[in-house]
Structures are given as C-alpha cells and as structure tokens.
Amino acid sequence: MEAQGGNRLSCGTICLKYLLFLFNILFWLAGAAVLAVGVWTLVEKSDYISLLNSSFYSASAYILIAAGVIVIVTGIIGCCATLKEMRALLIVYLVLLICIFLLEIIAGVLAYITYQECFPFCYQLDEELRQNLKVTMQQKYKQSGEDDVTQAVDKLQQEFKCCGSYNSSDWRDCAWIQEPLNKRLVPDSCCKSPGDLCGLRDHPSNIYKVEGGCIMKLEEFILSQLYILGAVGIGIAFLQLVGMMFTCCLYQNLKEEPY
C-alpha cells in the first residue's frame, strides 16, 4: 500500500510539473506579447506621442517593455524550477508571481478608473497638451529643421482622417500656410485623396473638414488603448492565480516526495 501511495504521489507530481510547465510557456508568450506591444508603440506611435510634448505616454510604452521583460524572465525561472524540481527556486518564482499579480491588478484598476473618469464625458487629456498640439502644428509644420514634426503631422492626419488640431480652421494661423508663395489653404495631408497641391481647396468633399480635429481622434485612440491594456492586465493577473496554485501544489508534493 505504501508503494502504491508513493506511485500515486509521483504521478501527481509529474502531472503538476507538466501543467506548471505549460502555464509557464503561456506566461512567457504573454510576456513576449506585452514586450512586442511596447516596442510597437515606440516604433509606430512615438511620432504622435512626441506631438503631445508629454513624457507620460512614452513612459507607458517603456513600462510595457519592462513588464514584458520581467514576465519573460519570471517564466524562464518558473520553467527551470519546474524541470529541475528546485523547491527554493519555486519559492522565488511564487514570490515573483505574487508581485507581478499585485502590480497588474493595481495597474488594471487605475487604468479602468482613468478610463471611466474621462470617457465618454470629458474627452480631454489635458488642456495644455491640447493647446500644445495646435501650437506645434501652426508654428513648426514645414519649417526648417522640423522635418520630424512635419512627417508626424502628415501621418497623423492621414491615419486618423482628420485635419488640424481642433478643426481644419486651425491651419489659417499656420506660419507655412501664411507664406506669400504658398497658395494652399490646408496641408495636402488633409485631403481625402492626397496629391500635390490638393490643399488648394478646403471644401468638405476634398478635405477632412467635418470629421473633427486630430486631438479628438488621438484622445479616443489613447483612451481605447488604456481600456484594452487595463482589461488585459487584469485578465492575465487572474490567470496567474492558476499558476500560483500549481506552484504551491508542486512545492508541497516535492516536499512530501520520498527520495
């Protein structure tokens, strides 16, 4: 009977090892996905973020990258602890899981609260940031040494199908539009079908005049991303509860396993 009990315990331990190993693979993949989102945000959306002249949003991308790296490292530790049946390393892994779990819950709740406070009622990031985008467009667009701003504004207007910060009339006070040799009323990137000198006409059939300003579209994008990240963070955090349970069971089985 003792031998049979030992075999059952050994079978349970092997099953737990495989379950925890599978969890760690999924956990590692989740970390890689978070890391990829952070890198993608910096590479693809950094131009838009730079127009807001705020370090908060770029810091968010770096936080995602750091979180992804931590999750990947934690997953590797979990795999090593599971395969090598190292109880001390399992404790380290469990502590890391608990820390990440708490951070994800806090971050998810804060993201959800921020989303609820802003959307859909206030529709604003900050008035200073809103004004900064308008001033940046008016004073730096197509100016010498401001190629990055010009490219970012053109990309913003085309991708979000918008014109100006608040609306297309913002371009009337633009330094480049007011130049004597320039006959355009808006940049060519405001056009629904972009082409050279298409900005000579600002009729709604030609440009994004009634679709709203870019700041509104940018706010919607950031707030939607905030909501998604918060929901994903909380979802992954609760998934980690399963990993914690497997870790505790495996640790207990290894402690009781006869050698």
Short mmCIF file of C-alpha atoms in Angstrom, two decimals:
data_model
loop_
_atom_site.label_atom_id
_atom_site.label_comp_id
_atom_site.label_asym_id
_atom_site.label_seq_id
_atom_site.Cartn_x
_atom_site.Cartn_y
_atom_site.Cartn_z
CA MET A 1 0.00 0.00 0.00
CA GLU A 2 2.86 2.37 0.81
CA ALA A 3 4.40 1.67 -2.60
CA GLN A 4 1.06 2.32 -4.27
CA GLY A 5 0.67 5.57 -2.34
CA GLY A 6 4.17 6.58 -3.39
CA ASN A 7 3.36 5.86 -7.04
CA ARG A 8 0.19 7.92 -6.87
CA LEU A 9 2.14 10.80 -5.35
CA SER A 10 4.82 10.52 -8.02
CA CYS A 11 2.15 10.51 -10.75
CA GLY A 12 0.54 13.63 -9.25
CA THR A 13 3.89 15.39 -9.10
CA ILE A 14 4.62 14.62 -12.76
CA CYS A 15 1.17 15.88 -13.75
CA LEU A 16 1.70 19.10 -11.80
CA LYS A 17 5.12 19.56 -13.38
CA TYR A 18 3.65 19.35 -16.87
CA LEU A 19 0.75 21.65 -16.01
CA LEU A 20 3.07 24.24 -14.47
CA PHE A 21 5.47 23.94 -17.39
CA LEU A 22 2.58 24.53 -19.83
CA PHE A 23 1.45 27.51 -17.77
CA ASN A 24 4.96 28.96 -17.89
CA ILE A 25 5.07 28.62 -21.68
CA LEU A 26 1.78 30.54 -21.93
CA PHE A 27 3.02 33.06 -19.37
CA TRP A 28 6.25 33.52 -21.34
CA LEU A 29 4.28 34.07 -24.55
CA ALA A 30 2.10 36.65 -22.77
CA GLY A 31 5.25 38.48 -21.66
CA ALA A 32 6.60 38.40 -25.22
CA ALA A 33 3.28 39.85 -26.45
CA VAL A 34 3.40 42.68 -23.89
CA LEU A 35 7.00 43.39 -24.86
CA ALA A 36 6.03 43.45 -28.54
CA VAL A 37 3.18 45.91 -27.86
CA GLY A 38 5.58 48.22 -26.01
CA VAL A 39 8.13 48.12 -28.82
CA TRP A 40 5.38 48.60 -31.43
CA THR A 41 4.08 51.63 -29.55
CA LEU A 42 7.53 53.23 -29.51
CA VAL A 43 8.26 52.43 -33.15
CA GLU A 44 4.88 53.13 -34.75
CA LYS A 45 3.19 55.64 -32.43
CA SER A 46 6.13 57.58 -30.97
CA ASP A 47 5.64 60.31 -33.59
CA TYR A 48 2.12 61.00 -32.33
CA ILE A 49 3.22 60.87 -28.71
CA SER A 50 6.02 63.37 -29.39
CA LEU A 51 3.48 65.87 -30.75
CA LEU A 52 1.80 65.97 -27.33
CA ASN A 53 5.05 67.02 -25.68
CA SER A 54 4.39 64.76 -22.71
CA SER A 55 6.67 62.08 -21.26
CA PHE A 56 3.73 60.23 -19.69
CA TYR A 57 2.74 58.32 -22.81
CA SER A 58 6.26 57.41 -23.86
CA ALA A 59 6.88 56.29 -20.26
CA SER A 60 3.86 54.00 -20.58
CA ALA A 61 5.49 52.28 -23.55
CA TYR A 62 8.73 51.80 -21.61
CA ILE A 63 6.74 50.38 -18.69
CA LEU A 64 5.17 47.84 -21.05
CA ILE A 65 8.61 46.84 -22.31
CA ALA A 66 9.93 46.49 -18.76
CA ALA A 67 6.87 44.46 -17.73
CA GLY A 68 7.31 42.16 -20.72
CA VAL A 69 10.97 41.55 -19.87
CA ILE A 70 10.11 40.81 -16.21
CA VAL A 71 7.37 38.36 -17.22
CA ILE A 72 9.72 36.58 -19.66
CA VAL A 73 12.45 36.28 -17.02
CA THR A 74 9.91 35.05 -14.46
CA GLY A 75 8.63 32.45 -16.92
CA ILE A 76 12.19 31.19 -17.52
CA ILE A 77 12.74 30.93 -13.75
CA GLY A 78 9.47 29.02 -13.46
CA CYS A 79 10.47 26.56 -16.19
CA CYS A 80 13.87 25.94 -14.59
CA ALA A 81 12.33 25.47 -11.14
CA THR A 82 9.76 23.05 -12.53
CA LEU A 83 12.08 20.92 -14.65
CA LYS A 84 14.85 20.74 -12.05
CA GLU A 85 12.39 20.32 -9.14
CA MET A 86 14.16 23.02 -7.13
CA ARG A 87 11.95 23.97 -4.18
CA ALA A 88 13.96 27.09 -3.33
CA LEU A 89 13.61 28.36 -6.90
CA LEU A 90 9.89 27.56 -6.78
CA ILE A 91 9.57 29.90 -3.78
CA VAL A 92 11.38 32.66 -5.70
CA TYR A 93 9.07 32.04 -8.66
CA LEU A 94 5.97 32.16 -6.45
CA VAL A 95 7.07 35.46 -4.88
CA LEU A 96 7.66 36.95 -8.35
CA LEU A 97 4.22 35.77 -9.49
CA ILE A 98 2.58 37.39 -6.48
CA CYS A 99 4.42 40.68 -7.06
CA ILE A 100 3.50 40.75 -10.76
CA PHE A 101 -0.08 39.80 -9.89
CA LEU A 102 -0.43 42.71 -7.46
CA LEU A 103 1.16 45.18 -9.89
CA GLU A 104 -1.14 44.07 -12.72
CA ILE A 105 -4.23 44.37 -10.53
CA ILE A 106 -3.23 47.87 -9.40
CA ALA A 107 -2.34 48.98 -12.94
CA GLY A 108 -5.54 47.50 -14.36
CA VAL A 109 -7.75 49.16 -11.74
CA LEU A 110 -6.04 52.53 -12.22
CA ALA A 111 -6.38 52.26 -15.99
CA TYR A 112 -10.08 51.40 -15.65
CA ILE A 113 -10.69 54.29 -13.23
CA THR A 114 -8.88 56.74 -15.52
CA TYR A 115 -10.89 55.48 -18.49
CA GLN A 116 -14.20 55.84 -16.63
CA GLU A 117 -13.35 59.36 -15.45
CA CYS A 118 -12.52 60.54 -18.96
CA PHE A 119 -14.57 58.56 -21.42
CA PRO A 120 -17.03 59.46 -22.80
CA PHE A 121 -17.70 62.64 -20.81
CA CYS A 122 -14.58 64.77 -20.59
CA TYR A 123 -12.89 63.76 -23.85
CA GLN A 124 -9.71 65.50 -22.86
CA LEU A 125 -6.15 64.63 -21.99
CA ASP A 126 -5.18 67.99 -20.65
CA GLU A 127 -5.89 71.47 -21.98
CA GLU A 128 -2.19 72.27 -22.03
CA LEU A 129 -1.50 69.21 -24.19
CA ARG A 130 -4.38 70.11 -26.49
CA GLN A 131 -3.09 73.63 -26.93
CA ASN A 132 0.44 72.36 -27.43
CA LEU A 133 -0.63 70.20 -30.39
CA LYS A 134 -2.29 73.20 -32.03
CA VAL A 135 0.75 75.44 -31.49
CA THR A 136 3.11 72.71 -32.72
CA MET A 137 1.12 72.33 -35.93
CA GLN A 138 0.90 76.07 -36.54
CA GLN A 139 4.48 77.03 -35.74
CA LYS A 140 6.60 74.01 -36.69
CA TYR A 141 4.87 72.43 -39.67
CA LYS A 142 7.04 72.64 -42.82
CA GLN A 143 9.58 74.79 -41.01
CA SER A 144 13.35 74.41 -41.35
CA GLY A 145 14.75 71.72 -39.06
CA GLU A 146 11.27 70.43 -38.15
CA ASP A 147 11.04 67.55 -40.63
CA ASP A 148 10.11 65.08 -37.86
CA VAL A 149 7.15 67.23 -36.79
CA THR A 150 6.02 67.66 -40.40
CA GLN A 151 6.12 63.92 -41.07
CA ALA A 152 4.34 63.16 -37.78
CA VAL A 153 1.54 65.66 -38.52
CA ASP A 154 1.06 64.35 -42.06
CA LYS A 155 0.96 60.76 -40.80
CA LEU A 156 -1.46 61.70 -38.02
CA GLN A 157 -3.90 63.47 -40.35
CA GLN A 158 -3.87 60.67 -42.91
CA GLU A 159 -4.15 57.75 -40.47
CA PHE A 160 -6.89 59.28 -38.33
CA LYS A 161 -8.62 61.02 -41.25
CA CYS A 162 -8.62 64.44 -39.58
CA CYS A 163 -7.43 67.98 -40.30
CA GLY A 164 -5.95 70.41 -37.77
CA SER A 165 -5.88 70.11 -34.00
CA TYR A 166 -9.47 71.13 -33.22
CA ASN A 167 -10.64 71.52 -36.84
CA SER A 168 -9.34 72.50 -40.26
CA SER A 169 -9.57 76.24 -39.49
CA ASP A 170 -6.53 75.86 -37.19
CA TRP A 171 -4.36 75.93 -40.31
CA ARG A 172 -5.33 79.54 -41.09
CA ASP A 173 -2.82 80.75 -38.49
CA CYS A 174 -0.09 78.34 -39.60
CA ALA A 175 3.22 80.06 -40.42
CA TRP A 176 3.70 77.90 -43.52
CA ILE A 177 0.15 78.49 -44.85
CA GLN A 178 0.64 82.25 -44.49
CA GLU A 179 3.82 82.31 -46.58
CA PRO A 180 3.29 84.52 -49.71
CA LEU A 181 4.36 81.84 -52.18
CA ASN A 182 2.12 79.20 -50.66
CA LYS A 183 -1.41 79.12 -52.07
CA ARG A 184 -2.66 76.15 -50.06
CA LEU A 185 -5.45 76.57 -47.52
CA VAL A 186 -4.52 73.35 -45.69
CA PRO A 187 -1.67 70.83 -45.97
CA ASP A 188 -2.04 68.20 -48.67
CA SER A 189 -2.25 65.54 -45.94
CA CYS A 190 -5.70 66.91 -45.04
CA CYS A 191 -7.04 65.73 -48.39
CA LYS A 192 -9.20 62.65 -48.68
CA SER A 193 -7.21 61.76 -51.81
CA PRO A 194 -3.74 63.18 -51.12
CA GLY A 195 -1.88 64.70 -54.04
CA ASP A 196 0.41 67.60 -54.82
CA LEU A 197 -1.41 70.94 -54.34
CA CYS A 198 -4.68 69.20 -53.38
CA GLY A 199 -4.75 71.51 -50.33
CA LEU A 200 -5.68 74.46 -52.56
CA ARG A 201 -9.34 73.65 -51.86
CA ASP A 202 -10.77 73.21 -48.36
CA HIS A 203 -14.25 72.05 -49.36
CA PRO A 204 -15.64 69.13 -47.28
CA SER A 205 -15.68 66.99 -50.42
CA ASN A 206 -11.92 67.45 -50.72
CA ILE A 207 -10.58 67.50 -47.15
CA TYR A 208 -11.44 66.06 -43.72
CA LYS A 209 -13.39 69.15 -42.67
CA VAL A 210 -16.46 67.73 -40.93
CA GLU A 211 -14.76 64.65 -39.42
CA GLY A 212 -13.33 66.63 -36.49
CA GLY A 213 -9.86 67.59 -35.31
CA CYS A 214 -6.93 65.27 -34.75
CA ILE A 215 -6.78 65.86 -30.99
CA MET A 216 -10.19 64.21 -30.58
CA LYS A 217 -9.15 61.20 -32.64
CA LEU A 218 -5.87 60.96 -30.77
CA GLU A 219 -7.66 61.07 -27.42
CA GLU A 220 -10.06 58.32 -28.50
CA PHE A 221 -7.13 56.16 -29.58
CA ILE A 222 -5.19 56.63 -26.33
CA LEU A 223 -8.24 56.06 -24.13
CA SER A 224 -9.23 52.91 -26.03
CA GLN A 225 -5.69 51.58 -25.70
CA LEU A 226 -5.78 52.39 -21.98
CA TYR A 227 -9.01 50.43 -21.58
CA ILE A 228 -7.70 47.42 -23.51
CA LEU A 229 -4.42 47.34 -21.60
CA GLY A 230 -6.26 47.56 -18.28
CA ALA A 231 -8.62 44.71 -19.21
CA VAL A 232 -5.77 42.51 -20.48
CA GLY A 233 -3.70 43.25 -17.37
CA ILE A 234 -6.49 42.18 -15.02
CA GLY A 235 -7.26 39.12 -17.16
CA ILE A 236 -3.65 37.91 -17.11
CA ALA A 237 -3.44 38.64 -13.38
CA PHE A 238 -6.32 36.29 -12.62
CA LEU A 239 -4.76 33.67 -14.89
CA GLN A 240 -1.69 33.88 -12.68
CA LEU A 241 -3.79 32.63 -9.78
CA VAL A 242 -3.83 29.26 -11.53
CA GLY A 243 -0.04 29.37 -11.79
CA MET A 244 0.27 30.19 -8.10
CA MET A 245 -1.97 27.29 -7.21
CA PHE A 246 0.07 24.86 -9.35
CA THR A 247 3.30 26.20 -7.84
CA CYS A 248 2.08 25.72 -4.27
CA CYS A 249 0.84 22.18 -5.02
CA LEU A 250 4.09 21.21 -6.74
CA TYR A 251 6.15 22.63 -3.87
CA GLN A 252 4.11 20.65 -1.36
CA ASN A 253 4.38 17.45 -3.41
CA LEU A 254 8.14 17.83 -3.79
CA LYS A 255 8.40 18.38 -0.04
CA GLU A 256 6.49 15.18 0.66
CA GLU A 257 8.02 13.15 -2.18
CA PRO A 258 10.16 10.30 -0.79
CA TYR A 259 13.71 10.15 -2.09
#
